[in-house]
Coordinates of C-alpha atoms and ligand atoms in Angstrom, one line a residue:
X22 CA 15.4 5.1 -15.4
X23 CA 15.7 6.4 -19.0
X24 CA 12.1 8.2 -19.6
X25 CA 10.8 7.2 -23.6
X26 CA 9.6 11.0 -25.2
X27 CA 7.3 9.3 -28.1
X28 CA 5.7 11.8 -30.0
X29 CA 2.1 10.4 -31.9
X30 CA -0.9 11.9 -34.2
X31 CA -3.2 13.2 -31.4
X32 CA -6.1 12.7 -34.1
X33 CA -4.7 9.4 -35.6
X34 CA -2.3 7.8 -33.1
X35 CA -0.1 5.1 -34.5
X36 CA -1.2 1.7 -33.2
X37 CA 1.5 0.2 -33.0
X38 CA 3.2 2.3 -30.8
X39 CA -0.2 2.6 -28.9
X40 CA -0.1 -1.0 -28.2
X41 CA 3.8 -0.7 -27.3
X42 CA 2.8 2.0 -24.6
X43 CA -0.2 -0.6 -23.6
X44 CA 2.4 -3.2 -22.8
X45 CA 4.5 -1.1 -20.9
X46 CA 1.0 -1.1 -18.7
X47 CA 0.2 -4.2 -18.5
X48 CA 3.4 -5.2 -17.2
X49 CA 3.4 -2.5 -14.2
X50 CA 5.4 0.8 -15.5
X51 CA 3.9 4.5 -15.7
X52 CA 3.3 6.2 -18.9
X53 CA 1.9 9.8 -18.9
X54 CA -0.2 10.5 -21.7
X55 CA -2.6 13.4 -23.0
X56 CA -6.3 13.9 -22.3
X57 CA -8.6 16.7 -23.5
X58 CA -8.1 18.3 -20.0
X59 CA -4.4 18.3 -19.0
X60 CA -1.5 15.4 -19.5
X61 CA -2.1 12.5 -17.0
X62 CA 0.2 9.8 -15.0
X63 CA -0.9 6.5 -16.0
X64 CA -0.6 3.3 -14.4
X65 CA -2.4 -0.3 -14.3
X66 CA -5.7 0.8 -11.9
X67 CA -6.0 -2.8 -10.5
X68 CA -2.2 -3.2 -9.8
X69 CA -1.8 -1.9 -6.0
X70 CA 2.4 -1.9 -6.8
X71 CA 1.3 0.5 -10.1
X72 CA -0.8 3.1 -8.3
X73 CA 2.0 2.9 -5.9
X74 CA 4.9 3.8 -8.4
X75 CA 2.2 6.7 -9.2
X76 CA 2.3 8.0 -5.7
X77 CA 6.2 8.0 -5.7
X78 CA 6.8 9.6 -9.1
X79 CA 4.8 12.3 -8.1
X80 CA 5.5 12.9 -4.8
X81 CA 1.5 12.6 -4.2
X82 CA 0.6 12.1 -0.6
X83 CA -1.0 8.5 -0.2
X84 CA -4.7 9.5 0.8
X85 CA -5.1 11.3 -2.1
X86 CA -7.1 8.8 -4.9
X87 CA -6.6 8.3 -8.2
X88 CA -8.9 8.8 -11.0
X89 CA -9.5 5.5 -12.9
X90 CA -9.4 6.3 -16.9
X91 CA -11.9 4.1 -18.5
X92 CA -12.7 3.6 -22.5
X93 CA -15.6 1.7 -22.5
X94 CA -18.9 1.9 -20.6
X95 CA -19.2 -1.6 -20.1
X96 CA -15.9 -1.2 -17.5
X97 CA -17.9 1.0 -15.5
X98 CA -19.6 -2.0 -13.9
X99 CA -16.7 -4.3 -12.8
X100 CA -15.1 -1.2 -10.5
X101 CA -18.7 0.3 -9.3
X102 CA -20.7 -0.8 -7.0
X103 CA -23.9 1.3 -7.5
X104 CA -24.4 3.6 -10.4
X105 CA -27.5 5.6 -10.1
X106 CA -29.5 6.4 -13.4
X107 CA -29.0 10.3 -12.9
X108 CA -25.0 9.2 -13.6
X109 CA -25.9 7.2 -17.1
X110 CA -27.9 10.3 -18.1
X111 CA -24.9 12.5 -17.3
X112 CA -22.5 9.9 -19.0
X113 CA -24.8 9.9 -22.1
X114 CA -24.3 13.4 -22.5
X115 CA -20.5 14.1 -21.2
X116 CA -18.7 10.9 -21.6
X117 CA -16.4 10.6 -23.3
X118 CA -15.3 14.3 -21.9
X119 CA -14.5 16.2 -18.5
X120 CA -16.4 14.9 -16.0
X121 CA -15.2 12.7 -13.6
X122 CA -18.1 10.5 -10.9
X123 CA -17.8 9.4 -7.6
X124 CA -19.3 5.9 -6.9
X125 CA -19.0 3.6 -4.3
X126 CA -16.5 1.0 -5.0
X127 CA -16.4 -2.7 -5.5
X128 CA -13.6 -5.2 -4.1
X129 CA -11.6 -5.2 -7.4
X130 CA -10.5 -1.6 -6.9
X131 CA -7.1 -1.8 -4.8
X132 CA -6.9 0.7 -1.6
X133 CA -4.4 2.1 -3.0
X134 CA -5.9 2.9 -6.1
X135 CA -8.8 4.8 -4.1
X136 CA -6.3 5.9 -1.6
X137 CA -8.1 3.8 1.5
X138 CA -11.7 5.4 0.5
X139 CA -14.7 3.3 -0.1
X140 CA -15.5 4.9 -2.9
X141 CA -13.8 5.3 -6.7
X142 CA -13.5 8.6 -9.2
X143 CA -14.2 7.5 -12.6
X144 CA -13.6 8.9 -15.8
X145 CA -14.1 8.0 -20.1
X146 CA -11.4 11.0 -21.1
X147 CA -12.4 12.7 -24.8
X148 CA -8.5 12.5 -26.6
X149 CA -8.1 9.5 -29.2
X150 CA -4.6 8.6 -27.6
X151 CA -6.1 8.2 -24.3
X152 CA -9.0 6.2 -25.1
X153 CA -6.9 3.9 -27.5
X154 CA -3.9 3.7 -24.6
X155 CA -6.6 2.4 -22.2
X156 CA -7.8 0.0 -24.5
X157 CA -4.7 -1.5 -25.1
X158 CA -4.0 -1.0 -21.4
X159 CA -6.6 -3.7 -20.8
X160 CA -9.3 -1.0 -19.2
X161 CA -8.4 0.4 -16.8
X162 CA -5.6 3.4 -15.9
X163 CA -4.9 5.3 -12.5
X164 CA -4.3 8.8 -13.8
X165 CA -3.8 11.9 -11.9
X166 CA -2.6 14.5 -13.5
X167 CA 1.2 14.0 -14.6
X168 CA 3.7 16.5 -12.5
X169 CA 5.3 16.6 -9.4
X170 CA 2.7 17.1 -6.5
X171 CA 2.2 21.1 -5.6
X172 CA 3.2 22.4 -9.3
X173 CA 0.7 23.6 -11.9
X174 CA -1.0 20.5 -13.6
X175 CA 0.9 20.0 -17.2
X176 CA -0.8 21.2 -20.4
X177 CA 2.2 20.0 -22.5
X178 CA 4.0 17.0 -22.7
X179 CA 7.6 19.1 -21.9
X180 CA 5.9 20.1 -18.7
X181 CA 5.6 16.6 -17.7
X182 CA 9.4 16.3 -18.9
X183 CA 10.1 18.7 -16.0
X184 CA 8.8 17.0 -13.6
X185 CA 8.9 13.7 -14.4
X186 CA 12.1 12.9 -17.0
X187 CA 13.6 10.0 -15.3
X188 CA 11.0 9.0 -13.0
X189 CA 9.0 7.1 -15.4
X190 CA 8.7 4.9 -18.2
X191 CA 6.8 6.7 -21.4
X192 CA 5.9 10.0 -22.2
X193 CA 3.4 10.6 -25.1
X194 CA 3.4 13.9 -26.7
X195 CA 0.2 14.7 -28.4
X196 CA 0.8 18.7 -28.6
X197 CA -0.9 21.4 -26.3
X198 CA -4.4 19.9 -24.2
X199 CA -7.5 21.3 -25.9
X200 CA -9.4 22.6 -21.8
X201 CA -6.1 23.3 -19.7
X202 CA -8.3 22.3 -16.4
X203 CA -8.9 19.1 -14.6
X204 CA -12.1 17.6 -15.0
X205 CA -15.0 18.7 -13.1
X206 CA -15.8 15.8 -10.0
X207 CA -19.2 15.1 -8.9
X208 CA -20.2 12.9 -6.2
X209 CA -22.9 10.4 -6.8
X210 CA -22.7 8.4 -3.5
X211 CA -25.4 10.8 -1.9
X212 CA -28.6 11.1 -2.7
X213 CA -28.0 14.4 -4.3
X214 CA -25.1 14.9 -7.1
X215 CA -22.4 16.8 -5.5
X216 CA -19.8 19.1 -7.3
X217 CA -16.6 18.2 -5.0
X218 CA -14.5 20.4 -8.0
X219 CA -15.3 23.0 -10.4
X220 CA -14.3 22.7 -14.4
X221 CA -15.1 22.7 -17.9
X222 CA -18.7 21.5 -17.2
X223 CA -20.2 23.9 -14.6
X224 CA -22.9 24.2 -12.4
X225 CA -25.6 25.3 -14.5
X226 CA -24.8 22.4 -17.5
X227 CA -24.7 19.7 -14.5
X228 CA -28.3 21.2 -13.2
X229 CA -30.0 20.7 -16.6
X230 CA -29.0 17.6 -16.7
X231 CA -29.4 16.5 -13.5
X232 CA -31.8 18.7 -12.0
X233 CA -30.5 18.9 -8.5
X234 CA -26.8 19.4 -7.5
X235 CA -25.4 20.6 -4.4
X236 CA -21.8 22.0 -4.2
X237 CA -19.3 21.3 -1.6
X238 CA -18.8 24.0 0.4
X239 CA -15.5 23.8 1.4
X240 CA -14.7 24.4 -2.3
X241 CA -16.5 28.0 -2.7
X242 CA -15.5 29.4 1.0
X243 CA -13.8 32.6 0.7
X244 CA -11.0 32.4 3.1
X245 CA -9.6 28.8 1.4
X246 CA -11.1 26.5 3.4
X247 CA -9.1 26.7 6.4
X248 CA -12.3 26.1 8.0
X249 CA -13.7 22.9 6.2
X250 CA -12.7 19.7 5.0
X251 CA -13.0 19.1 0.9
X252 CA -14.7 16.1 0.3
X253 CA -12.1 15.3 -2.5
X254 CA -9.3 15.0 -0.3
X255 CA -7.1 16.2 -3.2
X256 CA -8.4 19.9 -2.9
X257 CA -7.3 20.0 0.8
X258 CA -3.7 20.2 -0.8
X259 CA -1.5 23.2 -1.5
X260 CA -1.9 23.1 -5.3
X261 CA -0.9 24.8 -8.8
X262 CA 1.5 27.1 -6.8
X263 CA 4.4 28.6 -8.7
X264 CA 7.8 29.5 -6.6
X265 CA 7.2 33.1 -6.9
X266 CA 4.4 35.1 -4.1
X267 CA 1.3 35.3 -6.4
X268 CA -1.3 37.4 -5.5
X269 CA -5.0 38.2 -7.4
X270 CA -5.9 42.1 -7.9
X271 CA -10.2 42.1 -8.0
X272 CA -12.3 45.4 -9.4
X273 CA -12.9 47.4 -12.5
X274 CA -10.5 46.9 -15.6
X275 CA -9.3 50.4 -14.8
X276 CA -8.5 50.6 -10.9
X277 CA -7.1 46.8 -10.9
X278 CA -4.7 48.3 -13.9
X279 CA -3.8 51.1 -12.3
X280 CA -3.4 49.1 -8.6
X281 CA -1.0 46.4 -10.1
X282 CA 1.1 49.1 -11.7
X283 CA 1.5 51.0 -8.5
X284 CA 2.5 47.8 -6.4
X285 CA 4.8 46.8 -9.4
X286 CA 6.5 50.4 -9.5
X287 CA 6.7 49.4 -5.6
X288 CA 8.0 45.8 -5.8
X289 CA 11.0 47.4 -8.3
X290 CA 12.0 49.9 -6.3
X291 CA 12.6 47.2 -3.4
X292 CA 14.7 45.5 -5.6
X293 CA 12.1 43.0 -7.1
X294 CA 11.7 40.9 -10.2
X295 CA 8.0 41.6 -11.0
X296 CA 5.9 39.2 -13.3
X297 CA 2.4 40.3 -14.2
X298 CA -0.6 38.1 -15.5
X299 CA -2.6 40.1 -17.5
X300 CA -5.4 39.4 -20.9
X301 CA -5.0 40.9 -24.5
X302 CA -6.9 44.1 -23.7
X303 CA -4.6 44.7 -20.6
X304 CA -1.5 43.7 -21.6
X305 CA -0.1 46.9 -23.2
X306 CA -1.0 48.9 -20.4
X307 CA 1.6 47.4 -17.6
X308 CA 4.7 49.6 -17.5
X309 CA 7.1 46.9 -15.1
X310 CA 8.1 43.4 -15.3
X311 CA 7.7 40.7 -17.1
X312 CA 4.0 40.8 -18.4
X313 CA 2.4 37.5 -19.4
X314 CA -0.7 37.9 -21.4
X315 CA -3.0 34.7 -20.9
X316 CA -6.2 35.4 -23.8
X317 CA -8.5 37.4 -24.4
X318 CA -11.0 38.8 -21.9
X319 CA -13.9 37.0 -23.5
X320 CA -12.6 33.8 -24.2
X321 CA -12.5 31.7 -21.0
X322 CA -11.4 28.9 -23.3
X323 CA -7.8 30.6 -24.0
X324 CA -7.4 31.9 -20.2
X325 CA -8.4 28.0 -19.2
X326 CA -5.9 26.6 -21.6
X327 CA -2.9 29.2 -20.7
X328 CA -3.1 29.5 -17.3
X329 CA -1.1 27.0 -16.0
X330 CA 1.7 27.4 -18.6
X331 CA 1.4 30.8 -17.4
X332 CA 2.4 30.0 -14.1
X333 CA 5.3 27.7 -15.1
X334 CA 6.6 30.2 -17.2
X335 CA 7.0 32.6 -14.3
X336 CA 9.2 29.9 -12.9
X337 CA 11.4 29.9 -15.1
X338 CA 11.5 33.6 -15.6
X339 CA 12.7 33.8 -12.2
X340 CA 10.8 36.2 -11.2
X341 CA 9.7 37.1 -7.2
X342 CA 6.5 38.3 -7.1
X343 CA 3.4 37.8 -9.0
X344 CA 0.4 40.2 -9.7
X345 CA -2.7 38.6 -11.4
X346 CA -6.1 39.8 -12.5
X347 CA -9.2 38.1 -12.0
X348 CA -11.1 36.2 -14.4
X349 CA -14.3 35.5 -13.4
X350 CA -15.5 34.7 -16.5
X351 CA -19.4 33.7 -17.1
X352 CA -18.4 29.8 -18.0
X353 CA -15.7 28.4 -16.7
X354 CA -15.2 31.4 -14.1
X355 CA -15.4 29.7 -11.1
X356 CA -12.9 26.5 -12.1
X357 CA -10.4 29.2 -13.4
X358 CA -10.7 31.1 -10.2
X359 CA -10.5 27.9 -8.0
X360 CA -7.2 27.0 -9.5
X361 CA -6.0 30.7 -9.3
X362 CA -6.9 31.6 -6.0
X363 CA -5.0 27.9 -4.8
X364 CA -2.1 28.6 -6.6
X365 CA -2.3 31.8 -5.1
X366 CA -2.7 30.7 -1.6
X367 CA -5.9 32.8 -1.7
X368 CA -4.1 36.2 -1.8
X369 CA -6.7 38.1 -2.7
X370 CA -6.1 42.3 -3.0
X371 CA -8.8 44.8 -3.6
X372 CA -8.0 47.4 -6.3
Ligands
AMP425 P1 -5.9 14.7 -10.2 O1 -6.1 13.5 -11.0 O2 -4.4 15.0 -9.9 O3 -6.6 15.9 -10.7 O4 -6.5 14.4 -8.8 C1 -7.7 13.7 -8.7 C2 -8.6 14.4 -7.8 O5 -9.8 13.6 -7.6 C3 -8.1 14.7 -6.4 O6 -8.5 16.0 -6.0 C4 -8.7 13.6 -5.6 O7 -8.8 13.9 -4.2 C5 -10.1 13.4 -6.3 N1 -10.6 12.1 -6.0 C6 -10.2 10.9 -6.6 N2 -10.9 9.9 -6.1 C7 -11.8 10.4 -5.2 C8 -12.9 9.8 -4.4 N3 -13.1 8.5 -4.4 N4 -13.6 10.6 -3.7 C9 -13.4 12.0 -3.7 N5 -12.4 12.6 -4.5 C10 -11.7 11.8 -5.2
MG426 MG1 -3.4 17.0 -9.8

């Protein structure tokens, strides 16, 4: 299969070519496409043969649902079954944006779509391509995000070309995602709002909104959750992980700097190609490897947005060993250190 690169106005996308990429949709292929939060793979949500093209492309295990991409509030309805007032409050505020609701789901929604669940994700992404794609879609697109399963989510529309170039029909460039994260999922089929995964919109924005949320606890435990089943099946996975060993160095700017050049000098001497993920303030201070620098220190928006490009980049540096710091940033700390410490494999060293 030839895969389409069409490049379009993120702010102003041509129609035309919008309603070319809708087709493509309607009539059962996959087209990945940009959101605010990384590049998705899209595919008709009510076609079971679309959602399970999706599966293939990726190399997504089966039990692992899809997020249905909506436009429109009104196509909330049709696909679920009970939507409870606390989620239109939350939707009023966040919609369109990065939060993504669990609901139970009605008969229209194929298994395979929900991956055999009884419930649906659902989603109104905040990009102007997006939103017009799923218009001309007819409503409705399946959408995880678009690479191959196991690799860092994309951020840019050659990312997707990696893993996806020949695999399926379209891919829309709309330049570099504004977050760099997934969306956060909360889980309205209980009678309290449940955080299944951390992002952009965090604990404390969800609680003023909602007043109560609980958090699963499989996503906060410290040793990775050998012990507990996720209740998004999709964090159970191996995720985000680049080829290379990456582990995270935690303490005070100083020791961590000092620990990651010691294991680095190490790691030469043995012969090893040493990458290093480090911030603006840190950056000049490595002496080794190849040093990536992913923001600044106080600006959880650039480490969000870099970090998986970061972690692709190492892959094609070629390098054998990674050394991170931590950034547990006030905001969006704990989704950037959820994806770090999965891609990580929950390597965790104390400086
Ligand atoms: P991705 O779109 O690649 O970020 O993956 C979607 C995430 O949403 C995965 O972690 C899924 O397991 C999760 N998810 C999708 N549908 C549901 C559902 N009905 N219940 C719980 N988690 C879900
Ligand atoms: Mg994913």
């Amino acid at each position: 299969m030839v895969t389409e690169l069409l490049h379009l106005d993120a702010a102003h996308p041509d129609q035309h070519e919008i309603d070319r990429a809708g087709r493509i949709l309607r009539e059962g292929g996959l087209v990945a496409f940009p959101t605010e939060t990384v590049y998705g793979l899209g595919g008709n949500a009510l076609d079971p043969e679309a959602s399970k093209k999706i599966y293939a492309a990726k190399g997504r295990p089966s039990d692992n649902p899809l997020i249905i991409h909506i436009a429109d509030m009104e196509h909330l309805y049709p696909i679920a079954a009970e939507v409870p007032e606390a989620a239109i409050r939350l939707a009023d505020v966040w919609w369109p944006g990065p939060v993504t609701m669990i609901f139970r789901k009605k008969a229209i929604v194929p298994d395979e779509t929900s991956g055999g669940l009884p419930t649906v994700a659902v989603r109104m992404p905040n990009h102007p391509i997006a939103l017009a794609l799923i218009r001309a879609a007819g409503g409705y697109i399946a959408a995880p995000s678009a690479n191959t399963s196991g690799r860092p989510s994309p951020t840019r529309a050659e990312h997707v070309m990696e893993d996806l170039d020949g695999r399926i029909d379209m891919v829309i460039d709309g330049g570099e995602v504004r977050i760099g994260l997934e969306s956060t999922i909360v889980d309205f089929t209980e009678d309290v709002p449940c955080i299944l995964r951390p992002g952009y919109v965090n604990e404390q924005k969800l609680c003023e909104i909602l007043g109560e949320v609980t958090i699963d606890p499989a996503i906060v435990s410290a040793d990775g959750m050998h012990d507990r089943k996720p209740r998004a099946p999709g964090m159970a996975y191996r995720h985000y992980a680049p080829k290379a060993k990456l582990s995270i160095v935690t303490g005070d700017m100083e020791s961590v700097i000092n620990k990651i050049n010691e294991l680095a000098r190490r790691a030469a001497l043995e012969g090893k190609t040493v990458g290093i993920i480090a911030t603006d303030e840190t950056a000049a201070h490595y002496t080794e490897g190849h040093v990536r620098d992913i923001g600044s220190i106080d600006s959880d928006k650039e480490i969000a947005q870099h970090l998986f490009s970061v972690l692709r980049d190492f892959d094609d540096d070629g390098v054998d060993i990674i050394y991170s710091e931590a950034f547990d940033t006030p905001r969006m700390g704990q989704a950037i250190m959820n994806r770090l410490l999965k891609a990580a494999g929950h390597s965790v060293i104390e400086a």
